[in-house]
Amino acid sequence: EDQVTQSPEALRLQEGESSSLNCSYTVSGLRGLFWYRQDPGKGPEFLFTLYSAGEEKEKERLKATLTKKESFLHITAPKPEDSATYLCAGRGGATNKLIFGTGTLLAVQP
Amino acid sequence: ETGVTQTPRHLVMGMTNKKSLKCEQHLGHNAMYWYKQSAKKPLELMFVYNFKEQTENNSVPSRFSPECPNSSHLFLHLHTLQPEDSALYLCASSQDPITGGRNTIYFGEGSWLTVV
């Protein structure tokens, strides 16, 4: 069964403390790995799409990487405004649908 | 204006009520979607419309009835809902349906639904 698993479920960091969020996938024939940010009470905001192993993309303090089994969202020197839930989704499988993980809730304390 | 706008943002309805959620996209996309987001669960795809034709219905109960009058507007008509239907309902759009091409899906802010 095609699946996307995110870890940890929740992460608390001090401001400036770099870390990584993990997204493991078992999606056959992956056609894209997507990262979204979701603030409380709002819809997901698109961050990155990665298409092939080895690909990397950056935006401000965030960098997303992709291997054949997982993706990482690296957060460098986070600030409190980076606090949000980060969602990962893979497209592929028999139906080519987007399969979402349950997200990682990130809290960055000043 | 944001790319995908949803109204209302919050809705409380009784189990015998009839209400509708509205979505409008200003991105010139051809595909629109309804997703359901419940606590601790992954986003669940409910319906897909491509060029205002429904192309997917993921076994959604008939108490949820979608309508897509054109490529820019999408409605979700609600009637005789159950308390377990309380969730965040997200509208989204993409250039082409998710089943084809390298598409990015863009979401609206969501409509919080509480069924009492």
Coordinates of N, CA, C and O in Angstrom, one line a residue, chain A residues 7-109:
Chain A
S7 N 7.9 12.0 10.6 CA 8.4 12.0 11.9 C 9.4 13.2 12.2 O 10.0 13.6 11.2
P8 N 9.5 13.7 13.4 CA 8.6 13.2 14.5 C 7.2 13.8 14.3 O 7.0 14.6 13.5
E9 N 6.3 13.4 15.2 CA 4.9 13.9 15.2 C 5.0 15.4 15.6 O 4.2 16.2 15.1
A10 N 5.8 15.7 16.6 CA 5.9 17.1 17.1 C 7.4 17.3 17.4 O 8.1 16.4 17.8
L11 N 7.8 18.6 17.3 CA 9.2 18.9 17.5 C 9.2 20.3 18.1 O 8.6 21.3 17.6
R12 N 10.0 20.4 19.2 CA 10.1 21.7 19.9 C 11.6 22.1 19.8 O 12.4 21.4 20.2
L13 N 11.8 23.3 19.2 CA 13.2 23.8 19.1 C 13.4 25.1 19.7 O 12.4 25.9 19.9
Q14 N 14.6 25.4 20.2 CA 14.9 26.8 20.6 C 15.3 27.6 19.3 O 15.8 27.1 18.3
E15 N 15.0 28.9 19.4 CA 15.4 29.7 18.3 C 16.8 29.6 18.0 O 17.7 29.6 18.9
G16 N 17.2 29.3 16.7 CA 18.5 29.2 16.3 C 19.0 27.7 16.3 O 20.1 27.4 15.8
E17 N 18.2 26.8 16.8 CA 18.6 25.4 16.9 C 18.2 24.7 15.6 O 17.0 24.4 15.5
S18 N 19.1 24.3 14.8 CA 18.8 23.7 13.5 C 18.4 22.2 13.7 O 18.8 21.6 14.6
S19 N 17.5 21.8 12.8 CA 17.0 20.4 12.9 C 16.5 19.9 11.6 O 16.5 20.7 10.6
S20 N 16.0 18.7 11.5 CA 15.4 18.2 10.3 C 14.1 17.4 10.6 O 14.0 16.8 11.6
L21 N 13.2 17.5 9.6 CA 12.0 16.8 9.7 C 12.1 15.7 8.6 O 12.6 15.9 7.5
N22 N 11.5 14.5 8.9 CA 11.6 13.4 8.0 C 10.3 13.0 7.4 O 9.2 13.1 8.0
C23 N 10.3 12.6 6.1 CA 9.2 12.1 5.4 C 9.6 10.8 4.7 O 10.3 10.9 3.7
S24 N 9.1 9.7 5.2 CA 9.4 8.4 4.5 C 8.3 8.0 3.7 O 7.1 8.2 4.0
Y25 N 8.6 7.5 2.5 CA 7.5 7.2 1.6 C 7.7 5.8 1.0 O 8.8 5.3 0.8
T26 N 6.5 5.1 0.8 CA 6.5 3.9 0.0 C 5.5 4.0 -1.0 O 4.4 3.4 -1.0
V27 N 5.8 5.0 -1.9 CA 4.9 5.3 -3.1 C 5.6 4.8 -4.3 O 6.7 5.2 -4.7
S28 N 4.9 3.8 -5.0 CA 5.5 3.2 -6.2 C 5.5 4.3 -7.3 O 4.5 5.0 -7.5
G29 N 6.6 4.3 -8.0 CA 6.7 5.2 -9.2 C 6.5 6.6 -8.8 O 5.7 7.4 -9.4
L30 N 7.2 7.1 -7.8 CA 7.0 8.5 -7.3 C 7.2 9.5 -8.4 O 8.2 9.5 -9.1
R31 N 6.2 10.4 -8.5 CA 6.2 11.4 -9.6 C 6.4 12.8 -9.0 O 6.3 13.8 -9.7
G32 N 6.5 12.9 -7.7 CA 6.7 14.2 -7.1 C 6.6 14.1 -5.6 O 5.7 13.3 -5.1
L33 N 7.4 14.8 -4.8 CA 7.3 14.8 -3.4 C 7.1 16.3 -3.0 O 7.9 17.1 -3.4
F34 N 6.0 16.5 -2.3 CA 5.6 17.9 -2.0 C 5.7 18.2 -0.6 O 5.4 17.4 0.3
W35 N 6.2 19.4 -0.2 CA 6.2 19.9 1.1 C 5.2 21.1 1.2 O 5.3 22.0 0.3
Y36 N 4.4 21.2 2.3 CA 3.6 22.3 2.5 C 3.8 22.7 4.0 O 4.1 21.9 4.9
R37 N 3.5 24.0 4.2 CA 3.4 24.5 5.6 C 2.0 24.9 5.9 O 1.3 25.5 5.1
Q38 N 1.5 24.5 7.1 CA 0.2 24.8 7.5 C 0.2 25.5 8.8 O 0.6 24.9 9.8
D39 N -0.3 26.8 8.9 CA -0.5 27.5 10.1 C -1.8 27.1 10.7 O -2.8 26.8 10.0
P40 N -2.0 27.3 12.0 CA -3.2 26.9 12.7 C -4.4 27.6 12.1 O -4.4 28.8 11.9
G41 N -5.4 26.8 11.8 CA -6.7 27.4 11.3 C -6.6 27.9 9.8 O -7.5 28.5 9.3
K42 N -5.5 27.5 9.1 CA -5.4 27.9 7.7 C -5.1 26.7 6.8 O -4.8 25.6 7.3
G43 N -5.2 27.0 5.5 CA -4.9 25.9 4.6 C -3.4 25.7 4.4 O -2.6 26.6 4.7
P44 N -3.0 24.6 3.8 CA -1.6 24.4 3.6 C -1.1 25.3 2.5 O -1.7 25.6 1.5
E45 N 0.1 25.8 2.8 CA 0.8 26.7 1.8 C 2.0 25.9 1.2 O 2.8 25.4 1.8
F46 N 2.0 25.9 -0.2 CA 3.0 25.2 -0.9 C 4.4 25.7 -0.6 O 4.6 26.9 -0.6
L47 N 5.3 24.8 -0.4 CA 6.7 25.2 -0.2 C 7.6 24.7 -1.4 O 8.3 25.5 -2.0
F48 N 7.7 23.3 -1.5 CA 8.6 22.7 -2.5 C 8.0 21.5 -3.2 O 7.1 20.9 -2.6
T49 N 8.5 21.3 -4.4 CA 8.3 20.0 -5.1 C 9.6 19.4 -5.5 O 10.5 20.1 -6.0
L50 N 9.8 18.1 -5.2 CA 11.1 17.4 -5.6 C 10.7 16.3 -6.4 O 9.7 15.6 -6.2
Y51 N 11.4 16.0 -7.5 CA 11.0 15.0 -8.5 C 11.9 13.8 -8.6 O 11.5 12.7 -9.0
S52 N 13.2 14.0 -8.2 CA 14.1 12.9 -8.4 C 15.1 12.8 -7.2 O 15.5 13.9 -6.6
A53 N 15.6 11.6 -6.9 CA 16.6 11.4 -5.8 C 17.8 12.3 -6.1 O 18.3 12.4 -7.2
G54 N 18.2 13.0 -5.0 CA 19.4 13.8 -5.1 C 19.0 15.3 -5.3 O 19.9 16.2 -5.2
E55 N 17.8 15.5 -5.6 CA 17.4 16.9 -5.9 C 17.2 17.6 -4.5 O 16.9 17.1 -3.5
E56 N 17.6 18.9 -4.5 CA 17.5 19.8 -3.4 C 16.9 21.1 -3.7 O 17.1 21.6 -4.9
K57 N 16.1 21.7 -2.8 CA 15.5 23.0 -3.1 C 15.6 23.8 -1.8 O 15.4 23.2 -0.7
E58 N 15.8 25.1 -1.9 CA 15.9 25.9 -0.7 C 15.0 27.1 -0.8 O 14.7 27.7 -1.9
K59 N 14.6 27.6 0.4 CA 13.8 28.8 0.5 C 14.0 29.3 1.9 O 13.6 28.7 2.9
E60 N 14.7 30.5 1.9 CA 15.1 31.1 3.2 C 15.8 30.1 4.1 O 16.8 29.6 3.8
R61 N 15.2 29.8 5.3 CA 15.8 28.9 6.2 C 15.5 27.4 6.0 O 16.0 26.5 6.7
L62 N 14.8 27.1 5.0 CA 14.3 25.8 4.7 C 15.1 25.2 3.5 O 15.3 25.8 2.5
K63 N 15.4 23.9 3.6 CA 16.0 23.2 2.5 C 15.4 21.8 2.5 O 15.4 21.1 3.5
A64 N 14.9 21.4 1.3 CA 14.3 20.1 1.2 C 15.2 19.2 0.3 O 15.7 19.7 -0.7
T65 N 15.3 18.0 0.7 CA 16.1 17.0 0.0 C 15.3 15.7 -0.2 O 14.4 15.4 0.5
L66 N 15.8 14.9 -1.2 CA 15.0 13.7 -1.6 C 16.0 12.6 -1.9 O 17.0 12.8 -2.6
T67 N 15.7 11.4 -1.3 CA 16.4 10.2 -1.6 C 15.3 9.2 -2.2 O 14.2 9.6 -2.3
K68 N 15.7 8.0 -2.5 CA 14.8 7.0 -3.0 C 13.8 6.5 -2.0 O 12.8 5.9 -2.4
K69 N 14.0 6.8 -0.7 CA 13.1 6.3 0.3 C 12.5 7.4 1.2 O 11.5 7.2 1.8
E70 N 13.1 8.6 1.2 CA 12.7 9.6 2.1 C 13.0 11.0 1.7 O 13.9 11.2 0.8
S71 N 12.4 11.9 2.3 CA 12.7 13.3 2.1 C 12.9 14.0 3.4 O 12.3 13.6 4.4
F72 N 13.8 15.0 3.5 CA 14.1 15.7 4.7 C 13.8 17.2 4.4 O 14.1 17.7 3.3
L73 N 13.2 17.8 5.5 CA 13.1 19.3 5.4 C 14.0 19.8 6.5 O 13.8 19.6 7.7
H74 N 15.1 20.4 6.1 CA 16.1 20.9 7.0 C 15.8 22.4 7.4 O 15.5 23.2 6.4
I75 N 15.8 22.7 8.6 CA 15.5 24.0 9.1 C 16.8 24.6 9.8 O 17.2 24.0 10.8
T76 N 17.3 25.6 9.2 CA 18.6 26.2 9.7 C 18.3 27.4 10.5 O 17.6 28.3 10.0
A77 N 18.8 27.5 11.7 CA 18.6 28.6 12.6 C 17.1 29.1 12.6 O 16.9 30.2 12.2
P78 N 16.2 28.3 13.0 CA 14.8 28.6 12.9 C 14.4 29.8 13.8 O 15.1 30.1 14.9
K79 N 13.4 30.5 13.4 CA 12.8 31.6 14.2 C 11.4 31.2 14.6 O 10.8 30.3 14.0
P80 N 10.9 31.9 15.6 CA 9.5 31.6 16.1 C 8.5 31.6 15.0 O 7.5 30.8 15.0
E81 N 8.7 32.4 14.0 CA 7.7 32.5 12.9 C 7.7 31.3 12.0 O 6.9 31.1 11.1
D82 N 8.7 30.4 12.2 CA 8.7 29.1 11.5 C 7.8 28.1 12.1 O 7.6 27.0 11.6
S83 N 7.3 28.4 13.2 CA 6.4 27.5 13.9 C 5.1 27.2 13.1 O 4.5 28.2 12.6
A84 N 4.8 26.0 12.8 CA 3.7 25.6 12.0 C 3.7 24.0 11.9 O 4.6 23.4 12.4
T85 N 2.7 23.5 11.2 CA 2.7 22.1 10.9 C 3.2 21.9 9.5 O 2.8 22.7 8.6
Y86 N 4.2 21.1 9.3 CA 4.8 20.8 8.0 C 4.2 19.5 7.4 O 4.4 18.5 8.0
L87 N 3.6 19.6 6.3 CA 3.0 18.4 5.6 C 3.9 18.0 4.4 O 4.4 18.8 3.7
C88 N 3.9 16.7 4.3 CA 4.6 16.0 3.2 C 3.6 15.2 2.4 O 2.7 14.6 3.0
A89 N 3.8 15.2 1.1 CA 2.8 14.4 0.2 C 3.6 13.9 -1.0 O 4.4 14.5 -1.5
G90 N 3.3 12.6 -1.3 CA 3.9 12.0 -2.5 C 2.8 11.7 -3.5 O 1.7 11.3 -3.2
R91 N 3.2 11.9 -4.8 CA 2.3 11.6 -5.9 C 2.9 10.4 -6.6 O 4.0 10.4 -7.0
G92 N 2.0 9.4 -6.8 CA 2.5 8.2 -7.6 C 1.5 7.1 -7.3 O 0.3 7.3 -7.1
G93 N 2.0 5.9 -7.4 CA 1.2 4.7 -7.2 C 0.3 4.5 -8.4 O 0.4 5.1 -9.4
A94 N -0.6 3.5 -8.2 CA -1.5 3.1 -9.3 C -2.4 4.2 -9.7 O -2.8 4.3 -10.9
T95 N -2.8 5.1 -8.8 CA -3.8 6.1 -9.1 C -3.1 7.5 -9.4 O -3.8 8.4 -9.8
N96 N -1.9 7.6 -9.1 CA -1.2 8.9 -9.3 C -1.8 10.0 -8.4 O -1.7 11.1 -8.8
K97 N -2.4 9.6 -7.3 CA -2.9 10.6 -6.4 C -1.9 11.1 -5.5 O -0.8 10.6 -5.3
L98 N -2.2 12.3 -4.8 CA -1.4 12.8 -3.8 C -1.7 12.1 -2.5 O -2.9 12.0 -2.1
I99 N -0.7 11.5 -1.9 CA -0.9 10.8 -0.6 C -0.1 11.6 0.5 O 1.1 11.8 0.4
F100 N -0.9 12.1 1.5 CA -0.4 13.0 2.5 C 0.1 12.2 3.7 O -0.5 11.2 4.1
G101 N 1.1 12.7 4.4 CA 1.4 12.3 5.7 C 0.6 13.0 6.7 O -0.2 13.9 6.4
T102 N 0.7 12.7 8.0 CA -0.1 13.4 9.1 C 0.6 14.7 9.6 O 0.0 15.4 10.4
G103 N 1.8 15.0 9.1 CA 2.4 16.2 9.5 C 3.3 16.2 10.7 O 3.2 15.3 11.5
T104 N 4.2 17.2 10.8 CA 5.0 17.4 11.9 C 4.7 18.8 12.5 O 4.8 19.8 11.7
L105 N 4.3 18.8 13.7 CA 4.0 20.1 14.4 C 5.3 20.7 14.9 O 5.9 20.1 15.9
L106 N 5.8 21.8 14.4 CA 7.0 22.4 14.8 C 6.8 23.6 15.7 O 6.0 24.5 15.2
A107 N 7.4 23.7 16.8 CA 7.3 24.9 17.7 C 8.7 25.4 18.0 O 9.5 24.6 18.4
V108 N 8.9 26.6 17.6 CA 10.2 27.3 17.8 C 10.0 28.3 18.9 O 9.3 29.3 18.7
Q109 N 10.8 28.1 20.0 CA 10.6 29.0 21.1 C 11.7 30.1 21.1 O 12.9 29.8 20.8

